[in-house]
PDB file of C-alpha atoms and ligand atoms in Angstrom:
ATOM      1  CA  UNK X  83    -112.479 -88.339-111.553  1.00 91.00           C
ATOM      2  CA  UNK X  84    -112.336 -84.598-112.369  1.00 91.00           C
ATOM      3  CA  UNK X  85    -116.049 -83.176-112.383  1.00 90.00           C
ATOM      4  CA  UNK X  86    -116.562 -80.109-110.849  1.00 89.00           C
ATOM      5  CA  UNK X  87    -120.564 -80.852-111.306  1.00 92.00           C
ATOM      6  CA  UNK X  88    -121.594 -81.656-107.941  1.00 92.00           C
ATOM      7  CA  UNK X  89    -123.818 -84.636-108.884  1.00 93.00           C
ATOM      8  CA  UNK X  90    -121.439 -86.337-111.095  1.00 94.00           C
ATOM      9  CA  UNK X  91    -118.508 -85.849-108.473  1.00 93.00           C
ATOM     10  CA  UNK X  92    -121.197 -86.978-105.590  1.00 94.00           C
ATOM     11  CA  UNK X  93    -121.902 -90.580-107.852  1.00 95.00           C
ATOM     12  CA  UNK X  94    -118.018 -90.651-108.132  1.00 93.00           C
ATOM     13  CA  UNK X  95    -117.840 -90.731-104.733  1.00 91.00           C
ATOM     14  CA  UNK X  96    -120.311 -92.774-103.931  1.00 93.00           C
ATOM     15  CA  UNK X  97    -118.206 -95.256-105.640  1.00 91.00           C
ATOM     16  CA  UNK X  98    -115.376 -94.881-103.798  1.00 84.00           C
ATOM     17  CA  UNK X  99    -113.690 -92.952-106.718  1.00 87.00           C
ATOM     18  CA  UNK X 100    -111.383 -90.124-105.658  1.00 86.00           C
ATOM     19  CA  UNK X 101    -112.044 -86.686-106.985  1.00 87.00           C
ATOM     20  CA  UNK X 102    -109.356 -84.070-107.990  1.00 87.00           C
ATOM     21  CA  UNK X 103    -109.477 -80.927-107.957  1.00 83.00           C
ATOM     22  CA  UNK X 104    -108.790 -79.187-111.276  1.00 87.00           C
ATOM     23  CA  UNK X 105    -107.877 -75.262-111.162  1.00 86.00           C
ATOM     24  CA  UNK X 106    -110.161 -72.662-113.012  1.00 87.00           C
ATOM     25  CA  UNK X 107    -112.798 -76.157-113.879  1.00 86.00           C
ATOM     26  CA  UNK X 108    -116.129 -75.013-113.306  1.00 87.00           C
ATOM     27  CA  UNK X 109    -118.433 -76.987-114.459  1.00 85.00           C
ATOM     28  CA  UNK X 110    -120.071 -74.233-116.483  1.00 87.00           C
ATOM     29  CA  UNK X 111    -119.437 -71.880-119.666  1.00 90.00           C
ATOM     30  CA  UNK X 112    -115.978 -70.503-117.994  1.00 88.00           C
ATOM     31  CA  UNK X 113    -114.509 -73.800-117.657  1.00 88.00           C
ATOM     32  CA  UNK X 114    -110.751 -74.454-118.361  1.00 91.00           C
ATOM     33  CA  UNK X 115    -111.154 -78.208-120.552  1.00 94.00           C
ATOM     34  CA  UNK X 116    -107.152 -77.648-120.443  1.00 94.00           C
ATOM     35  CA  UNK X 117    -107.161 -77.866-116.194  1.00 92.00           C
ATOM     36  CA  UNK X 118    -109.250 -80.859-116.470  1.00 92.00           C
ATOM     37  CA  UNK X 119    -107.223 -82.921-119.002  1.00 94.00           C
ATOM     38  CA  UNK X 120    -103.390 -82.121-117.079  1.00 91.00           C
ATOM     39  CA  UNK X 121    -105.561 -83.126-113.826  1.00 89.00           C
ATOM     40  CA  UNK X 122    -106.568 -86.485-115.253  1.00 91.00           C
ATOM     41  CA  UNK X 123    -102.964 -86.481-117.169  1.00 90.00           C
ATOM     42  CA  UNK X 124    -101.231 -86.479-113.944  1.00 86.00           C
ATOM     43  CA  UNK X 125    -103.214 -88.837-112.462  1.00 85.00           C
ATOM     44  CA  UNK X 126    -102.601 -91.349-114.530  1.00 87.00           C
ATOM     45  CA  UNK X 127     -99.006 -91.266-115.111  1.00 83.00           C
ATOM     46  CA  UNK X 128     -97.531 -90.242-111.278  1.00 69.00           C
ATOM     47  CA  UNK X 129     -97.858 -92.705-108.977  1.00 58.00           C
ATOM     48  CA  UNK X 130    -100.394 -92.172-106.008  1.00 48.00           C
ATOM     49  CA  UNK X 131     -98.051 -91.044-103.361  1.00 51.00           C
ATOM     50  CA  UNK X 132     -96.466 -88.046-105.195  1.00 49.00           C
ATOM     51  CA  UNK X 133     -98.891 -85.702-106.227  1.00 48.00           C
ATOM     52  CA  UNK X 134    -100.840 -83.288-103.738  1.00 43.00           C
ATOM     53  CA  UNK X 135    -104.139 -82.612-105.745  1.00 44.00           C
ATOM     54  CA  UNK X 136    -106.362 -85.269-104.411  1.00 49.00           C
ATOM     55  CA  UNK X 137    -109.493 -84.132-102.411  1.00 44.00           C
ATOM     56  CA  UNK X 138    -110.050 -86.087 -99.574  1.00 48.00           C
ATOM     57  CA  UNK X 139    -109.278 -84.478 -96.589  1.00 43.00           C
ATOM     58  CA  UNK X 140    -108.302 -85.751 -93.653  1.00 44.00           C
ATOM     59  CA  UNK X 141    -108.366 -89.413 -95.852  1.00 45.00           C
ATOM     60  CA  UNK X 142    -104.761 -89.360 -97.006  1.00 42.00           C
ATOM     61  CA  UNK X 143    -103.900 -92.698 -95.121  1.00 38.00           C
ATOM     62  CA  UNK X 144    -107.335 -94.472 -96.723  1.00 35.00           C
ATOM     63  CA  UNK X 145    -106.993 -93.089-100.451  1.00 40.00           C
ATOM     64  CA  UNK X 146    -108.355 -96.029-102.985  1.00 38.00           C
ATOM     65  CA  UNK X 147    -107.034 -96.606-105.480  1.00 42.00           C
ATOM     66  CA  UNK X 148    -103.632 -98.726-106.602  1.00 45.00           C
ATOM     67  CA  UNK X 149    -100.579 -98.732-104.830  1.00 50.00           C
ATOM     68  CA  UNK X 150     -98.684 -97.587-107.838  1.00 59.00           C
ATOM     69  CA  UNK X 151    -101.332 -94.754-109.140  1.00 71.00           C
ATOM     70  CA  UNK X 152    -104.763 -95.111-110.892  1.00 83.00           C
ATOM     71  CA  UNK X 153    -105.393 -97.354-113.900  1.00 84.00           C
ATOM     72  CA  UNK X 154    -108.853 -95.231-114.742  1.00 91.00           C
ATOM     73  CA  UNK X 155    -109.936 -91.421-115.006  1.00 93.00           C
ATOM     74  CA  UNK X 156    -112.980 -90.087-115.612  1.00 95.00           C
ATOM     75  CA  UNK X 157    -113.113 -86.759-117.197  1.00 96.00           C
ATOM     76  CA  UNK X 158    -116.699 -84.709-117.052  1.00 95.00           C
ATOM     77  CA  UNK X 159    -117.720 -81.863-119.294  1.00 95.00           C
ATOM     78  CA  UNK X 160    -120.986 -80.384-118.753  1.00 94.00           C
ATOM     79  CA  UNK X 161    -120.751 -77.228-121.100  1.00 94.00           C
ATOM     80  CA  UNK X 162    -122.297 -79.213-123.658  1.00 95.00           C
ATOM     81  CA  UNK X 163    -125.320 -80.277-121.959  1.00 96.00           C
ATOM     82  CA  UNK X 164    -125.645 -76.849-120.212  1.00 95.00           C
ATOM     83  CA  UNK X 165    -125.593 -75.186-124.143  1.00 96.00           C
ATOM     84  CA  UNK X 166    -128.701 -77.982-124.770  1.00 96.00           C
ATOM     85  CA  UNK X 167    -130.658 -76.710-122.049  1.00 97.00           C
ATOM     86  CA  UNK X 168    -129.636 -73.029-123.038  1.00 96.00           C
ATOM     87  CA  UNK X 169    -131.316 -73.512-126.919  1.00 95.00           C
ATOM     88  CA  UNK X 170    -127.841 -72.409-127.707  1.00 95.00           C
ATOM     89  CA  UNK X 171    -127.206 -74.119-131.302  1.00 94.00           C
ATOM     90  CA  UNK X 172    -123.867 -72.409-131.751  1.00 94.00           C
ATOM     91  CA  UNK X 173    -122.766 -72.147-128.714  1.00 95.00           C
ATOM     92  CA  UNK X 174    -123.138 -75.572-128.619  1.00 95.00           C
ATOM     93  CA  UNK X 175    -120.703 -76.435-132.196  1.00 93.00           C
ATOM     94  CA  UNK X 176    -118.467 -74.242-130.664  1.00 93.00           C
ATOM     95  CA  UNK X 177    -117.950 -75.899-127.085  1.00 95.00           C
ATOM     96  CA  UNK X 178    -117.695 -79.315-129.097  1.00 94.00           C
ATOM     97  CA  UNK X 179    -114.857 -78.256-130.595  1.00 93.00           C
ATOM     98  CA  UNK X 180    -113.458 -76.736-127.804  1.00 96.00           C
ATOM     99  CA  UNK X 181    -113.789 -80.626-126.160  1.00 96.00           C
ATOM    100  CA  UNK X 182    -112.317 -81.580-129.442  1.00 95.00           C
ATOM    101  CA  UNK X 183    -109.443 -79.644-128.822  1.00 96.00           C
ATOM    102  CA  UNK X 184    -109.028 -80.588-124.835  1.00 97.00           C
ATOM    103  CA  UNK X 185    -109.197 -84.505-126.084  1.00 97.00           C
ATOM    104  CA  UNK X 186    -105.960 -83.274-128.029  1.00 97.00           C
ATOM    105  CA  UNK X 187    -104.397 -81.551-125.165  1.00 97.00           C
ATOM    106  CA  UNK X 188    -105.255 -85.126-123.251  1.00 97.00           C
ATOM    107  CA  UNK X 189    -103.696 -87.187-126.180  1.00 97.00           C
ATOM    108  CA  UNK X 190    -100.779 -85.119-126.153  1.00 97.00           C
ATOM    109  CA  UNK X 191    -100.214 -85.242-122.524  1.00 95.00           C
ATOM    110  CA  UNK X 192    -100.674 -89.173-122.307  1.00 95.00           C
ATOM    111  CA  UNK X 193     -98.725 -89.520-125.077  1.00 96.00           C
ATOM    112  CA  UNK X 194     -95.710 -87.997-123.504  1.00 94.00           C
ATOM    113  CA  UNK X 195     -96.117 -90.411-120.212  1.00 90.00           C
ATOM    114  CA  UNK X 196     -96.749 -92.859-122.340  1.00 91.00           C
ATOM    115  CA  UNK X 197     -93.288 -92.534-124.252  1.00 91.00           C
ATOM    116  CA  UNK X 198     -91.365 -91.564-120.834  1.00 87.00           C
ATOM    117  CA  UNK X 199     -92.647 -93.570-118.719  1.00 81.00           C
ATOM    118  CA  UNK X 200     -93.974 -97.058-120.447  1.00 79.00           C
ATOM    119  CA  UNK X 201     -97.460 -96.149-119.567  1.00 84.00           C
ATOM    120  CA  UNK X 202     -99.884 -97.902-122.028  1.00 90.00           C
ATOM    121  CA  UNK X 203    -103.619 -95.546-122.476  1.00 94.00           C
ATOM    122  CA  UNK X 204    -106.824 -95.903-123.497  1.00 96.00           C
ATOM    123  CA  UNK X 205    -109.534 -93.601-124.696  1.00 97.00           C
ATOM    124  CA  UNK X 206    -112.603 -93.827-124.113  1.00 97.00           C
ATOM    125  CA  UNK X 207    -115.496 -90.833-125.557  1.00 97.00           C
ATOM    126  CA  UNK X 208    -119.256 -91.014-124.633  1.00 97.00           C
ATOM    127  CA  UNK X 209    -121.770 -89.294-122.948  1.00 95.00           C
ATOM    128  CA  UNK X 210    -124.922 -89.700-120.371  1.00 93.00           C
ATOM    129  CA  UNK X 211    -127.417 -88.782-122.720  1.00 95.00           C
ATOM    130  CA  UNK X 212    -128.054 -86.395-125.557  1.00 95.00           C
ATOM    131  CA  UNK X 213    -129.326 -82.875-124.713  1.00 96.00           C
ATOM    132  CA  UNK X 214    -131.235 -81.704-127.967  1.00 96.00           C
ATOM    133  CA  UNK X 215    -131.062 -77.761-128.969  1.00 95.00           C
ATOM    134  CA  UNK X 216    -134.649 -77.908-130.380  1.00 95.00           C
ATOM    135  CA  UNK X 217    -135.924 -80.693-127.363  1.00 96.00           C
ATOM    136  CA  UNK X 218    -134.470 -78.287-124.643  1.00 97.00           C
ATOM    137  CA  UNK X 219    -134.024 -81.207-122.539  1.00 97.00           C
ATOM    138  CA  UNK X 220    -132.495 -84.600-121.943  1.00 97.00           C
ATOM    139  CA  UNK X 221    -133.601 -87.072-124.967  1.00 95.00           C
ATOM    140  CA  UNK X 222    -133.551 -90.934-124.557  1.00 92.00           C
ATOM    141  CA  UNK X 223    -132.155 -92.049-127.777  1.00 92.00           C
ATOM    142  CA  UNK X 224    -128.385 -94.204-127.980  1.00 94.00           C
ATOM    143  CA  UNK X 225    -125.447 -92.089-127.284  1.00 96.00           C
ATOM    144  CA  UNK X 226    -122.239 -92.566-129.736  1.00 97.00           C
ATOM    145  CA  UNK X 227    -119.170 -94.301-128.029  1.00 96.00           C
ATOM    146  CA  UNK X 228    -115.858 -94.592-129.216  1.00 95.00           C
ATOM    147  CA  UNK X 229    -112.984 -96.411-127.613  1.00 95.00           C
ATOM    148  CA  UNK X 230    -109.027 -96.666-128.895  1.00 95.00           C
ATOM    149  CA  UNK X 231    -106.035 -97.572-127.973  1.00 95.00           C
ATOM    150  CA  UNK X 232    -104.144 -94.110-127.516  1.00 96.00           C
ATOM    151  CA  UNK X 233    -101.185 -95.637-129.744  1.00 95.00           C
ATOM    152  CA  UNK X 234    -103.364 -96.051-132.615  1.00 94.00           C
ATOM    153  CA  UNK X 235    -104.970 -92.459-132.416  1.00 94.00           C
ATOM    154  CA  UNK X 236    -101.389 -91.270-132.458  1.00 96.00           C
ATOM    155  CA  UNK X 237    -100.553 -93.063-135.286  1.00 94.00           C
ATOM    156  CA  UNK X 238    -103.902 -91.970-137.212  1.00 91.00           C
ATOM    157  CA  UNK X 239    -103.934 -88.799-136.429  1.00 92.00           C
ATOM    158  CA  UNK X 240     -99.714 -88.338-137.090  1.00 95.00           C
ATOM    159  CA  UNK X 241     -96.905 -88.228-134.751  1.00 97.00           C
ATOM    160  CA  UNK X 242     -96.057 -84.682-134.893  1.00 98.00           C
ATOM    161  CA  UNK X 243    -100.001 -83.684-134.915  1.00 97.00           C
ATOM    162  CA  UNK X 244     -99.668 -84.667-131.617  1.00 97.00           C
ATOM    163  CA  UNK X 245     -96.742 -83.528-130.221  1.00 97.00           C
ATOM    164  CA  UNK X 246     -97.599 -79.970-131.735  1.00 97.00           C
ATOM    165  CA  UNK X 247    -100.482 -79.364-129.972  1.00 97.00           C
ATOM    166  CA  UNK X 248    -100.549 -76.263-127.807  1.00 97.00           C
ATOM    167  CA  UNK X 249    -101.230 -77.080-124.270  1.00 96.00           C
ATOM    168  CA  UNK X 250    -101.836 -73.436-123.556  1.00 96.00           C
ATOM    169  CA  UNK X 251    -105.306 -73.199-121.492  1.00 95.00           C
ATOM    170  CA  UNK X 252    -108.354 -71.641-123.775  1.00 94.00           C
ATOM    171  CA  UNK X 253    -111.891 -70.103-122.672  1.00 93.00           C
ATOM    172  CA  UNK X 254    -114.544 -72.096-124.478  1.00 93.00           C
ATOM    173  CA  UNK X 255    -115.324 -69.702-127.259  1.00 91.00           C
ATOM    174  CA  UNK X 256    -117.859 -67.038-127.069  1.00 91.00           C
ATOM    175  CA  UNK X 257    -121.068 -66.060-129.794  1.00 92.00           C
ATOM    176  CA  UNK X 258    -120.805 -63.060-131.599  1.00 90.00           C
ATOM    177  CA  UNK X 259    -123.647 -61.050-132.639  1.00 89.00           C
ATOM    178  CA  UNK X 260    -124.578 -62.088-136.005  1.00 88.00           C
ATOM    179  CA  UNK X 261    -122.954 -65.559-136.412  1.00 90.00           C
ATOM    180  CA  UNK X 262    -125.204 -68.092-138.295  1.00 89.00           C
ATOM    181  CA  UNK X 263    -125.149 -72.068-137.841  1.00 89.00           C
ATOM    182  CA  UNK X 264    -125.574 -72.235-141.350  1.00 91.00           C
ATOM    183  CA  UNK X 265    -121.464 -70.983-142.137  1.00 89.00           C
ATOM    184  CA  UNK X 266    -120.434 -72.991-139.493  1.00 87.00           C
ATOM    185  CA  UNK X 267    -122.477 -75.782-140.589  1.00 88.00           C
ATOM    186  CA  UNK X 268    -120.695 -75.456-144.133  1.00 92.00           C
ATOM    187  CA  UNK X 269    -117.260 -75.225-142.880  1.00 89.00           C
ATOM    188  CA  UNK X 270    -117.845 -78.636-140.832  1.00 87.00           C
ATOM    189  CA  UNK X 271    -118.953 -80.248-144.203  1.00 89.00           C
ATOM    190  CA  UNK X 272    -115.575 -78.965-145.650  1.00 92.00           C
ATOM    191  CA  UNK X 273    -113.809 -80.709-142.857  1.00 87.00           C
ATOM    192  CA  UNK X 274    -115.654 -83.874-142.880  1.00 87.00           C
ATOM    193  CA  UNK X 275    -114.809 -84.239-147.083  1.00 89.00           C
ATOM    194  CA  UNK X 276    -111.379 -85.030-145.354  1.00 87.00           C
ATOM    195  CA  UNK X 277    -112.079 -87.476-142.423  1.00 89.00           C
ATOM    196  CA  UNK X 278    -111.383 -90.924-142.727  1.00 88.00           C
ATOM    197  CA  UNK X 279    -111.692 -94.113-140.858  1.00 90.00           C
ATOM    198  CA  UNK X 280    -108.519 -96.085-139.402  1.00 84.00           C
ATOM    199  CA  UNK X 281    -109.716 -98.740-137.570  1.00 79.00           C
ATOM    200  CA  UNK X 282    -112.607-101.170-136.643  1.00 85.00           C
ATOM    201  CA  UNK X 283    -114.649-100.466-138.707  1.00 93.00           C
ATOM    202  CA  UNK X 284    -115.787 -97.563-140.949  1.00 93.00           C
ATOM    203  CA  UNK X 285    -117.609 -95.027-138.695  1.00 94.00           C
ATOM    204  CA  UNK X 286    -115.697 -91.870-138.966  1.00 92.00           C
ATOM    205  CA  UNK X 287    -118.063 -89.364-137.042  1.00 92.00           C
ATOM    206  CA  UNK X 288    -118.737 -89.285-133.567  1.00 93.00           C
ATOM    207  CA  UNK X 289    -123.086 -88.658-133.522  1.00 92.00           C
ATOM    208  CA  UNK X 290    -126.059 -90.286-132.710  1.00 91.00           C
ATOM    209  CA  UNK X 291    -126.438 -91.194-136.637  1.00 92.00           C
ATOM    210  CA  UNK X 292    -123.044 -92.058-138.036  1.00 93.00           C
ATOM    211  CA  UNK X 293    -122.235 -94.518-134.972  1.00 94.00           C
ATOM    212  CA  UNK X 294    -125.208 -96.446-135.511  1.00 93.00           C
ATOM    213  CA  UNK X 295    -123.377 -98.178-137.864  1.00 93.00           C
ATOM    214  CA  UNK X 296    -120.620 -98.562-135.721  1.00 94.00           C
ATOM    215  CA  UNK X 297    -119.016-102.336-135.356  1.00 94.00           C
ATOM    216  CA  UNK X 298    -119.680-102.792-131.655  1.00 93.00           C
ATOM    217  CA  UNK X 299    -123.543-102.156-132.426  1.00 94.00           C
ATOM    218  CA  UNK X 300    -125.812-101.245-129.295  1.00 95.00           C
ATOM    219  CA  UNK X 301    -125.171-102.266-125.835  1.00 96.00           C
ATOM    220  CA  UNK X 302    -126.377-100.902-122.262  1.00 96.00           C
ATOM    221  CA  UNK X 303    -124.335 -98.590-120.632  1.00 94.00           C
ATOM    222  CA  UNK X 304    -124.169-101.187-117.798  1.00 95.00           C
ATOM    223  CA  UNK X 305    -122.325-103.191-120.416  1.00 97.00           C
ATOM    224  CA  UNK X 306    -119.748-100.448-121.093  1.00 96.00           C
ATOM    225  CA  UNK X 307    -116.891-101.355-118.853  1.00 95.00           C
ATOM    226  CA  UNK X 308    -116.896-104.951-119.726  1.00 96.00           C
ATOM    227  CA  UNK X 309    -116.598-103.875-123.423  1.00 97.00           C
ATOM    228  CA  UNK X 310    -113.629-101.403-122.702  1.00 96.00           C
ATOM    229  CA  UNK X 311    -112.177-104.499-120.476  1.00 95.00           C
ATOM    230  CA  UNK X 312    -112.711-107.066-123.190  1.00 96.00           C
ATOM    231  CA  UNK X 313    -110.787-104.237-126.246  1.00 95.00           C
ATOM    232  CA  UNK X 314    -107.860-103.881-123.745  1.00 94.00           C
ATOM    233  CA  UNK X 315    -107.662-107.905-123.476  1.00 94.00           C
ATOM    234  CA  UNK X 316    -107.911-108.279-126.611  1.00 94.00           C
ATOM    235  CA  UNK X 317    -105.179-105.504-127.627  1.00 93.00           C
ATOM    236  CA  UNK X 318    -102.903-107.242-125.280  1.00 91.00           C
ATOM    237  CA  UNK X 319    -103.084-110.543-126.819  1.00 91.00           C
TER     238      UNK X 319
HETATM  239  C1  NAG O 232    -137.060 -81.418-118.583  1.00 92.20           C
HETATM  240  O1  NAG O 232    -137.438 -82.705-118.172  1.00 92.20           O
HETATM  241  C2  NAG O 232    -137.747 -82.780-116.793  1.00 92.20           C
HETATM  242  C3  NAG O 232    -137.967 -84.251-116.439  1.00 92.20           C
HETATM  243  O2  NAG O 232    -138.895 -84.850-117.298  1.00 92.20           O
HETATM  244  C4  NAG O 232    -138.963 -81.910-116.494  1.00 92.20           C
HETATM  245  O3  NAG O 232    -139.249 -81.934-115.116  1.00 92.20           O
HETATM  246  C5  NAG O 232    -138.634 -80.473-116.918  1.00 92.20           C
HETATM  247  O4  NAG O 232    -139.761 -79.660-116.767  1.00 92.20           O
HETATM  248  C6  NAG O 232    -138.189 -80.431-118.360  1.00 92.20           C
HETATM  249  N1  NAG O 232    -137.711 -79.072-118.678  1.00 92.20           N
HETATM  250  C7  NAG O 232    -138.098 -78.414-119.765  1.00 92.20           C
HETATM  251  C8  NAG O 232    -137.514 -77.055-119.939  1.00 92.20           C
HETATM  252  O5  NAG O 232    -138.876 -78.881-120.581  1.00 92.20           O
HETATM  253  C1  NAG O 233     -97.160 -76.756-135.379  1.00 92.20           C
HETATM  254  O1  NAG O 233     -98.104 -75.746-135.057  1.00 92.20           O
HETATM  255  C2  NAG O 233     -97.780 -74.458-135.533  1.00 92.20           C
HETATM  256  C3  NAG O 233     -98.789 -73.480-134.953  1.00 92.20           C
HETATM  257  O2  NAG O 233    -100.096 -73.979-135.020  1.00 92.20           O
HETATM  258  C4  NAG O 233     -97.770 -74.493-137.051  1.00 92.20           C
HETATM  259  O3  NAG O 233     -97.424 -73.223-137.544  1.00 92.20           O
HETATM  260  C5  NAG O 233     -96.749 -75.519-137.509  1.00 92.20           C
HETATM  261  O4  NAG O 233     -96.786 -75.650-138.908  1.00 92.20           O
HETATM  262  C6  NAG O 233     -97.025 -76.892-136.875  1.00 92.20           C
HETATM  263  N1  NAG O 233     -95.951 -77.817-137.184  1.00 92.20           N
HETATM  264  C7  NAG O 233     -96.186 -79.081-137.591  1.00 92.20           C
HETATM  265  C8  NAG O 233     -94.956 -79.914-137.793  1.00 92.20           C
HETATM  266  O5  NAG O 233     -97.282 -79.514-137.804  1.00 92.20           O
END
């Protein structure tokens, strides 16, 4: 697990789940999405012995975890919900893309180990909870998942998308005086015109609305492993 939030590393290791330690992640607005993605990266596609970024000192000899490396990361971002808190509205577009962005550094990194190495990934995007600009708080409502076999985002998003992007480390982006929601909101509707669905079924947003129609309907986030357990069975078949 890479969260450099204290209470989401301290239920990770109440689990027994090792946390590594990701350079320049902070947990906050100066966080380095890049660091956290390579962390999680490596994890997944070194075997355990190898690398020396785990944190648990003194431990070495008791690490959990599979002989031959990890078969499950966990990647945290907090900026997001920190933004909520913060009433910042475009701070808040701004740091999703930024995650956007990391989830491509992550793709492209897996990707690689995946080619090299005969690894076989899946991805897996959700969240806690929602943390509403205007509500100022956590809100209670379903939170979108999305799940995919790494192969097929590859193939949906193009080959040489992937492979092209830059895995050069970037701040989350700042607010300048005088920027407005309402041109950012315009330039996301010019995106969207483009987005289409590739697989599963025809949901082709990830938000609280657009997955409700989403084919794998509502379930309790107690339920979520055994769903990503049953997709990965079922891909394997
Ligand atoms: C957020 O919710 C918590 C728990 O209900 C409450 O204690 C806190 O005062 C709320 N904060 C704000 C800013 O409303
Ligand atoms: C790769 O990215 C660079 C810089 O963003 C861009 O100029 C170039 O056209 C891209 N190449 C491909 C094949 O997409």
């Amino acid at each position: 697990m890479v969260a450099p939030t204290k209470i989401i590393a301290g239920l990770g290791l109440s689990l027994g789940i090792d946390i590594l330690l990701a350079p320049g992640a902070t947990g906050d607005y100066r966080t380095l999405l890049t660091s956290k993605a390579t962390a999680i990266a490596k994890a997944l596609s070194v075997p355990l012995q190898t690398p020396p970024f785990i944190f648990v000192p003194g431990e070495d000899e008791h690490r959990p975890g599979r002989a031959q490396g990890y078969d499950f990361g966990f990647l945290h971002i907090k900026a997001i919900d920190d933004a909520g808190h913060d009433k910042a509205s475009i701070l808040k577009v701004k740091a999703l893309e930024a995650v956007d962005r990391a989830i491509g550094q992550l793709a492209r990194l897996l990707w690689q180990a995946e080619k090299t190495d005969n690894f076989q990934y899946y991805l897996c995007v959700t969240g806690d909870h929602s943390t509403p600009v205007e509500y100022v708080n956590h809100s209670f409502e379903p939170v979108p998942f999305a799940l995919c076999q790494l192969r097929d985002f590859v193939r949906s998003v193009g080959e040489s998308n992937i492979n092209n992007v830059s895995l050069e480390p970037f701040p989350l982006p700042s607010v300048n005086a005088g920027e407005d929601l309402t041109d950012i909101i315009k330039e996301t509707q010019e995106v969207n015109k483009d987005l289409k669905a590739f697989n599963g079924d025809s949901v082709c947003q990830f938000g609280e609305i657009a997955v409700a129609r989403g084919c794998l309907g509502r379930f309790l986030g107690s339920e979520m492993m055994g769903v990503i357990k049953k997709f990965i069975k079922m891909k394997n078949e």
